[in-house]
Amino acid sequence: IATKFGFKLDPATGKQAGLDSRPEHIKEVAEASLKRLKTDRIDLLYQHRVDPEVPIEDVAGAVKSLIQQGKVKHFGLSEAGVQVIRRAHAVQPVTALQNEYSLWWREPEREVMPLLEELGIALVPFSPLGRGFLTGKMDAATTFDTTDFRNHLPRFAPEPRCRPGHDRDQRRLARAVQAEHADLGPRKEAQADVAQDVTLRRDDLADAVHRENVLGHDSRGLRAGQRLSAPREYAATALGNRARYD
């Protein structure tokens, strides 16, 4: 069982009203979670977002206390930077870090993932298919429900999705992702071969992969002429190892 703490909720509406990782609040949330989940222990308790108003040492100390009491087994962080991870780990070993990681957001490879390897912390990637973009099912005509979080993300705005060549780039990346998944289930040779055949072209990248509103925020990810790796490499990435490319 994994759950989180870290948000302040409006008692009248139940909606998020800021961050709150004060030690006393962490203990309140943990007790409430144990009661709702009808269990005596939480296997993995994450801090949902780093609270700049509360030293991470105090947060880690509060979770450590819950672990010593037998109410929590492991401590996790989400979207934390390298210094925060180090400081927290020094007080209470961090078991897992949740972070966005996919073909269009590879920023964790620069500093976070090497640190996780050094400290023995697992990476739990979220949005590995780019919140649906890399499935190949999204085009300029795609609309989202009014409650869909993607309405608030610039990369999903109609204008970026309508730009010339968008569908071609999306299909190219979607085929690569599908091929990379081939080794995670029954393997189909025709699918697996796609990963060896896809080469990202310079014009593709210049017009799509490195655009902030289309495929992420960092131009230091995929490079022109770079070939996507064999499917087995994706399996390693899914287990928390750093991605390697041919």
CSV table of C-alpha atoms in Angstrom, one decimal:
chain,number,residue,atom,x,y,z
A,1,ILE,CA,0.0,0.0,0.0
A,2,ALA,CA,1.4,3.4,-1.0
A,3,THR,CA,-0.1,6.8,-0.2
A,4,LYS,CA,1.0,10.4,0.2
A,5,PHE,CA,0.9,13.4,2.4
A,6,GLY,CA,1.8,17.1,1.8
A,7,PHE,CA,-1.3,19.0,0.7
A,8,LYS,CA,-3.5,21.3,2.8
A,9,LEU,CA,-7.1,20.7,2.1
A,10,ASP,CA,-9.9,23.2,2.4
A,11,PRO,CA,-12.3,21.6,5.0
A,12,ALA,CA,-15.3,23.2,3.3
A,13,THR,CA,-14.7,22.1,-0.2
A,14,GLY,CA,-12.1,19.3,0.1
A,15,LYS,CA,-10.0,21.0,-2.6
A,16,GLN,CA,-6.2,21.6,-2.3
A,17,ALA,CA,-5.3,24.8,-0.6
A,18,GLY,CA,-1.6,24.8,-0.6
A,19,LEU,CA,1.2,22.6,0.8
A,20,ASP,CA,1.5,21.4,4.4
A,21,SER,CA,4.3,19.0,5.4
A,22,ARG,CA,4.5,20.1,9.1
A,23,PRO,CA,5.4,17.0,11.2
A,24,GLU,CA,2.1,17.2,13.1
A,25,HIS,CA,0.2,17.3,9.9
A,26,ILE,CA,2.1,14.3,8.5
A,27,LYS,CA,1.2,12.3,11.6
A,28,GLU,CA,-2.5,13.3,11.2
A,29,VAL,CA,-2.6,12.3,7.6
A,30,ALA,CA,-0.9,9.0,8.3
A,31,GLU,CA,-3.4,8.2,11.0
A,32,ALA,CA,-6.3,9.1,8.8
A,33,SER,CA,-4.9,7.0,5.9
A,34,LEU,CA,-4.5,4.0,8.2
A,35,LYS,CA,-8.1,4.3,9.3
A,36,ARG,CA,-9.5,4.7,5.8
A,37,LEU,CA,-7.4,1.9,4.4
A,38,LYS,CA,-8.3,-0.4,7.3
A,39,THR,CA,-4.7,-1.4,7.8
A,40,ASP,CA,-2.1,-1.1,10.6
A,41,ARG,CA,0.8,-0.2,8.3
A,42,ILE,CA,1.5,1.8,5.2
A,43,ASP,CA,4.2,0.2,3.0
A,44,LEU,CA,5.3,3.4,1.3
A,45,LEU,CA,4.5,6.9,2.5
A,46,TYR,CA,5.4,9.6,0.0
A,47,GLN,CA,5.7,13.4,0.4
A,48,HIS,CA,3.6,14.5,-2.5
A,49,ARG,CA,5.5,17.7,-3.1
A,50,VAL,CA,8.4,19.4,-1.4
A,51,ASP,CA,7.1,22.1,1.0
A,52,PRO,CA,9.5,25.1,1.0
A,53,GLU,CA,8.2,26.2,4.4
A,54,VAL,CA,9.2,23.0,6.2
A,55,PRO,CA,12.9,21.8,6.3
A,56,ILE,CA,13.1,18.4,4.6
A,57,GLU,CA,15.0,17.1,7.7
A,58,ASP,CA,11.8,17.7,9.8
A,59,VAL,CA,9.7,15.9,7.2
A,60,ALA,CA,12.1,12.9,7.1
A,61,GLY,CA,12.2,12.9,10.9
A,62,ALA,CA,8.4,12.8,11.2
A,63,VAL,CA,8.3,9.8,8.8
A,64,LYS,CA,11.2,8.1,10.6
A,65,SER,CA,9.1,8.4,13.8
A,66,LEU,CA,6.2,6.7,12.1
A,67,ILE,CA,8.5,3.9,10.8
A,68,GLN,CA,9.9,3.4,14.3
A,69,GLN,CA,6.3,3.1,15.6
A,70,GLY,CA,5.6,0.4,12.9
A,71,LYS,CA,2.9,2.5,11.2
A,72,VAL,CA,5.0,3.0,8.0
A,73,LYS,CA,7.5,0.8,6.4
A,74,HIS,CA,9.3,3.0,3.8
A,75,PHE,CA,9.7,6.7,3.0
A,76,GLY,CA,9.3,8.2,-0.5
A,77,LEU,CA,9.6,11.5,-2.2
A,78,SER,CA,8.0,13.0,-5.3
A,79,GLU,CA,9.5,15.6,-7.7
A,80,ALA,CA,12.4,16.4,-5.3
A,81,GLY,CA,15.7,17.8,-6.4
A,82,VAL,CA,19.1,16.2,-5.7
A,83,GLN,CA,20.0,18.3,-2.6
A,84,VAL,CA,16.6,17.7,-1.0
A,85,ILE,CA,17.0,14.0,-1.7
A,86,ARG,CA,20.4,13.9,-0.1
A,87,ARG,CA,19.3,15.8,3.0
A,88,ALA,CA,16.2,13.7,3.5
A,89,HIS,CA,18.2,10.4,3.0
A,90,ALA,CA,20.7,11.4,5.6
A,91,VAL,CA,17.9,11.5,8.2
A,92,GLN,CA,15.7,8.6,7.0
A,93,PRO,CA,16.7,6.4,4.0
A,94,VAL,CA,14.5,7.2,1.0
A,95,THR,CA,13.2,4.1,-0.7
A,96,ALA,CA,11.6,5.6,-3.8
A,97,LEU,CA,11.4,8.8,-5.8
A,98,GLN,CA,8.4,9.4,-8.0
A,99,ASN,CA,9.2,11.6,-11.0
A,100,GLU,CA,8.0,12.3,-14.5
A,101,TYR,CA,10.1,10.3,-17.0
A,102,SER,CA,9.4,9.5,-20.7
A,103,LEU,CA,10.9,10.0,-24.2
A,104,TRP,CA,9.9,13.7,-24.1
A,105,TRP,CA,11.0,14.4,-20.6
A,106,ARG,CA,14.4,13.0,-19.8
A,107,GLU,CA,15.7,15.6,-17.4
A,108,PRO,CA,16.0,13.1,-14.6
A,109,GLU,CA,18.8,11.4,-16.5
A,110,ARG,CA,21.1,14.4,-15.9
A,111,GLU,CA,21.4,14.5,-12.1
A,112,VAL,CA,18.6,12.7,-10.4
A,113,MET,CA,19.0,9.2,-11.7
A,114,PRO,CA,22.7,9.1,-11.1
A,115,LEU,CA,22.1,10.1,-7.5
A,116,LEU,CA,19.4,7.4,-7.1
A,117,GLU,CA,21.8,4.8,-8.3
A,118,GLU,CA,24.4,6.1,-5.9
A,119,LEU,CA,22.1,6.0,-2.9
A,120,GLY,CA,20.1,2.8,-3.9
A,121,ILE,CA,16.8,4.6,-4.3
A,122,ALA,CA,14.2,3.3,-6.8
A,123,LEU,CA,12.7,5.5,-9.5
A,124,VAL,CA,8.9,5.3,-9.9
A,125,PRO,CA,8.3,7.0,-13.2
A,126,PHE,CA,4.9,8.7,-13.9
A,127,SER,CA,3.5,9.6,-17.3
A,128,PRO,CA,5.8,7.2,-19.2
A,129,LEU,CA,3.7,7.7,-22.3
A,130,GLY,CA,3.6,11.5,-22.1
A,131,ARG,CA,0.1,11.6,-20.6
A,132,GLY,CA,-1.2,9.9,-23.8
A,133,PHE,CA,0.8,11.8,-26.4
A,134,LEU,CA,3.1,8.9,-27.2
A,135,THR,CA,0.3,6.5,-27.8
A,136,GLY,CA,-0.2,7.8,-31.3
A,137,LYS,CA,-3.9,8.4,-30.6
A,138,MET,CA,-3.8,12.2,-30.3
A,139,ASP,CA,-4.1,14.7,-33.1
A,140,ALA,CA,-5.2,18.3,-33.8
A,141,ALA,CA,-8.8,17.3,-33.4
A,142,THR,CA,-8.4,15.8,-29.9
A,143,THR,CA,-10.4,17.4,-27.2
A,144,PHE,CA,-10.3,16.9,-23.4
A,145,ASP,CA,-13.0,16.7,-20.8
A,146,THR,CA,-13.3,19.9,-18.8
A,147,THR,CA,-11.9,18.1,-15.7
A,148,ASP,CA,-8.9,16.8,-17.6
A,149,PHE,CA,-5.6,18.1,-16.2
A,150,ARG,CA,-4.1,18.3,-19.7
A,151,ASN,CA,-6.2,21.4,-20.4
A,152,HIS,CA,-3.8,23.3,-18.2
A,153,LEU,CA,-0.5,22.0,-19.9
A,154,PRO,CA,0.9,24.2,-22.7
A,155,ARG,CA,2.2,21.2,-24.6
A,156,PHE,CA,-1.4,20.0,-25.1
A,157,ALA,CA,-2.7,23.3,-26.3
A,158,PRO,CA,-4.4,23.2,-29.7
A,159,GLU,CA,-1.8,25.4,-31.4
A,160,PRO,CA,1.2,23.1,-30.8
A,161,ARG,CA,-0.9,20.1,-31.7
A,162,CYS,CA,-1.9,21.8,-35.0
A,163,ARG,CA,1.6,22.7,-36.2
A,164,PRO,CA,2.7,21.1,-39.5
A,165,GLY,CA,4.4,17.7,-39.1
A,166,HIS,CA,3.0,17.1,-35.6
A,167,ASP,CA,1.2,13.9,-36.6
A,168,ARG,CA,4.3,12.5,-38.3
A,169,ASP,CA,6.5,13.2,-35.2
A,170,GLN,CA,3.9,11.7,-32.9
A,171,ARG,CA,3.6,8.5,-35.0
A,172,ARG,CA,7.4,8.1,-35.2
A,173,LEU,CA,7.7,8.3,-31.4
A,174,ALA,CA,4.6,6.2,-30.8
A,175,ARG,CA,6.0,3.4,-33.0
A,176,ALA,CA,9.3,3.5,-31.1
A,177,VAL,CA,7.6,3.3,-27.7
A,178,GLN,CA,5.4,0.4,-28.8
A,179,ALA,CA,8.5,-1.4,-30.0
A,180,GLU,CA,10.4,-0.7,-26.8
A,181,HIS,CA,7.5,-2.4,-24.9
A,182,ALA,CA,7.8,-5.6,-27.0
A,183,ASP,CA,10.1,-7.3,-24.5
A,184,LEU,CA,7.9,-6.6,-21.6
A,185,GLY,CA,5.2,-9.0,-22.9
A,186,PRO,CA,4.9,-11.7,-25.6
A,187,ARG,CA,7.5,-10.6,-28.2
A,188,LYS,CA,6.5,-9.9,-31.8
A,189,GLU,CA,9.6,-9.7,-34.0
A,190,ALA,CA,7.9,-7.3,-36.4
A,191,GLN,CA,7.3,-4.9,-33.5
A,192,ALA,CA,10.8,-5.3,-32.0
A,193,ASP,CA,12.5,-4.5,-35.3
A,194,VAL,CA,10.9,-1.1,-35.4
A,195,ALA,CA,13.1,0.1,-32.5
A,196,GLN,CA,16.1,-0.6,-34.7
A,197,ASP,CA,14.7,1.2,-37.7
A,198,VAL,CA,13.6,4.5,-36.1
A,199,THR,CA,16.2,7.2,-36.4
A,200,LEU,CA,15.2,10.7,-35.2
A,201,ARG,CA,16.0,13.2,-37.9
A,202,ARG,CA,17.4,16.6,-37.4
A,203,ASP,CA,14.4,18.4,-38.8
A,204,ASP,CA,12.1,16.3,-36.7
A,205,LEU,CA,13.9,17.4,-33.6
A,206,ALA,CA,14.4,21.0,-34.5
A,207,ASP,CA,10.7,21.3,-35.2
A,208,ALA,CA,9.2,19.1,-32.5
A,209,VAL,CA,11.3,17.2,-29.9
A,210,HIS,CA,13.1,20.2,-28.5
A,211,ARG,CA,10.1,22.6,-28.6
A,212,GLU,CA,9.0,23.5,-25.0
A,213,ASN,CA,5.3,23.4,-25.7
A,214,VAL,CA,5.4,20.2,-27.7
A,215,LEU,CA,7.9,17.7,-26.4
A,216,GLY,CA,9.2,19.0,-23.1
A,217,HIS,CA,11.5,21.7,-21.7
A,218,ASP,CA,15.1,20.6,-22.2
A,219,SER,CA,17.0,20.5,-25.5
A,220,ARG,CA,19.7,18.2,-24.0
A,221,GLY,CA,17.6,15.0,-24.4
A,222,LEU,CA,17.4,13.1,-27.7
A,223,ARG,CA,19.9,14.2,-30.3
A,224,ALA,CA,19.6,14.3,-34.1
A,225,GLY,CA,20.8,11.1,-35.7
A,226,GLN,CA,20.3,9.2,-32.5
A,227,ARG,CA,18.8,5.7,-32.8
A,228,LEU,CA,16.4,4.4,-30.2
A,229,SER,CA,17.7,1.4,-28.3
A,230,ALA,CA,16.6,-2.2,-28.5
A,231,PRO,CA,13.5,-3.2,-26.5
A,232,ARG,CA,15.5,-4.8,-23.7
A,233,GLU,CA,16.9,-1.4,-22.9
A,234,TYR,CA,13.4,-0.1,-22.2
A,235,ALA,CA,12.8,-2.9,-19.7
A,236,ALA,CA,16.0,-1.8,-17.8
A,237,THR,CA,14.7,1.8,-17.8
A,238,ALA,CA,11.3,0.6,-16.4
A,239,LEU,CA,13.1,-1.0,-13.5
A,240,GLY,CA,14.8,2.2,-12.6
A,241,ASN,CA,18.1,2.1,-14.4
A,242,ARG,CA,19.4,4.9,-16.5
A,243,ALA,CA,18.4,4.8,-20.1
A,244,ARG,CA,21.1,3.8,-22.5
A,245,TYR,CA,21.0,4.5,-26.2
A,246,ASP,CA,22.8,3.1,-29.3
